[in-house]
Amino acid sequence: MKPSIRQLSAFVAVAQSRSLAEASERIHLSQPAISIALRKLEESVGGALFSRSTRQLSLTPEGEAFLPVAIRLLNDWTEAFEDLDDLFSKNRGKVTVAALPTLAAGLLPGIIAAFHDRYPRINFALHDVLAEQVNAMVREGRADLGLSVPPLDAEEFHFEPVLEDRYVAVCPSGHPLLAQSQVEWAQLAGHPFIGIHRLSSSRQDIDRVMGEVSKTLDILCDASQIATVGRMVAAGVGISVLPELSFRQIATHGIEHRPLVQPHIGRPLGIIQRRRHPLSAAATTLREMIAAQASA
């Protein structure tokens, strides 16, 4: 039988005080209970830890050797539960999120600021990556949460929709398309076009819709960063299509947008996590804050 924490506590208290009465007050156990705990501990280790030949309890050589070990075990036990309490009370820990750049810049900054104000000792890591990388990081456990479009592998992930974005035509100020309150997808053809990353979920949607309306974009160049697309549009190089959320990142003088219709393409966005892998207390709280903010 292995020693219990109660037995170790009784042993250390008696060893340090050399008195059952004082040990009883220190650990709030009756003297008979302490005596029973010590006897069971000695039975477990196979020999006497105290010499009872005098009126005062004294340690045997084996007891002297075991005392620092017992103190270390008790300290480790206490620290383990203090660490666990810190994790549950969110006084310590780390949360990692992988998010589409649109969401990383358009939704998360205010949430992260509020989260940090409430839980300043929780470390936060944010990776703004493409949808496939979001899925990979969540799948491999490198991210607690993902913020992205619905994953294709619905069985592997749990997807919680939190908002729906839409696509907009982004044009330099004064462009003819801005005279309309809405722009049809087919009207994008024939205008110089600045594309976004070919592997992005947005670009895949754009290419698919243009195929559906049987039109071809006049793509001058592709840019990897949304900010670069915005600057090129503002400079009059061409027009582009971006998620409306991302326009908030690049809204500046010389650039405007209009909603795209016929067809109207909704872009569901939400929280991705692995199935059968519960979140930490900190990650759970962050998920709740994201859902609340997105639906506000």
Short mmCIF file of N, CA, C and O in Angstrom, two decimals, residues 135 148-152 159 267-270 272:
data_model
loop_
_atom_site.label_atom_id
_atom_site.label_comp_id
_atom_site.label_asym_id
_atom_site.label_seq_id
_atom_site.Cartn_x
_atom_site.Cartn_y
_atom_site.Cartn_z
N ASN A 135 -7.12 24.98 -40.12
CA ASN A 135 -7.56 23.61 -39.85
C ASN A 135 -6.41 22.73 -39.38
O ASN A 135 -6.57 21.93 -38.46
N SER A 148 -12.51 30.64 -38.78
CA SER A 148 -12.38 30.45 -40.21
C SER A 148 -13.73 30.14 -40.82
O SER A 148 -14.78 30.21 -40.16
N VAL A 149 -13.70 29.77 -42.10
CA VAL A 149 -14.88 29.28 -42.81
C VAL A 149 -15.14 27.84 -42.35
O VAL A 149 -14.26 27.20 -41.76
N PRO A 150 -16.33 27.28 -42.62
CA PRO A 150 -16.60 25.90 -42.20
C PRO A 150 -15.59 24.93 -42.80
O PRO A 150 -15.32 24.95 -44.00
N PRO A 151 -14.99 24.06 -41.98
CA PRO A 151 -14.03 23.08 -42.51
C PRO A 151 -14.74 22.01 -43.31
O PRO A 151 -15.90 21.68 -43.05
N LEU A 152 -14.04 21.45 -44.29
CA LEU A 152 -14.64 20.42 -45.12
C LEU A 152 -14.84 19.13 -44.34
O LEU A 152 -15.81 18.40 -44.57
N PHE A 159 -17.76 22.97 -35.65
CA PHE A 159 -17.80 24.33 -36.17
C PHE A 159 -18.99 25.05 -35.56
O PHE A 159 -20.13 24.59 -35.66
N ARG A 267 -20.86 34.40 -46.54
CA ARG A 267 -19.59 33.76 -46.16
C ARG A 267 -19.63 33.46 -44.67
O ARG A 267 -19.25 34.29 -43.84
N PRO A 268 -20.14 32.27 -44.29
CA PRO A 268 -20.23 31.95 -42.86
C PRO A 268 -18.85 31.82 -42.23
O PRO A 268 -17.94 31.22 -42.80
N LEU A 269 -18.71 32.42 -41.08
CA LEU A 269 -17.45 32.37 -40.33
C LEU A 269 -17.75 31.90 -38.91
O LEU A 269 -18.82 32.20 -38.36
N GLY A 270 -16.83 31.18 -38.34
CA GLY A 270 -17.11 30.70 -37.00
C GLY A 270 -15.89 30.13 -36.31
O GLY A 270 -14.75 30.25 -36.77
N ILE A 272 -13.70 27.04 -34.79
CA ILE A 272 -13.38 25.64 -35.07
C ILE A 272 -12.61 25.05 -33.88
O ILE A 272 -11.67 25.69 -33.37
#
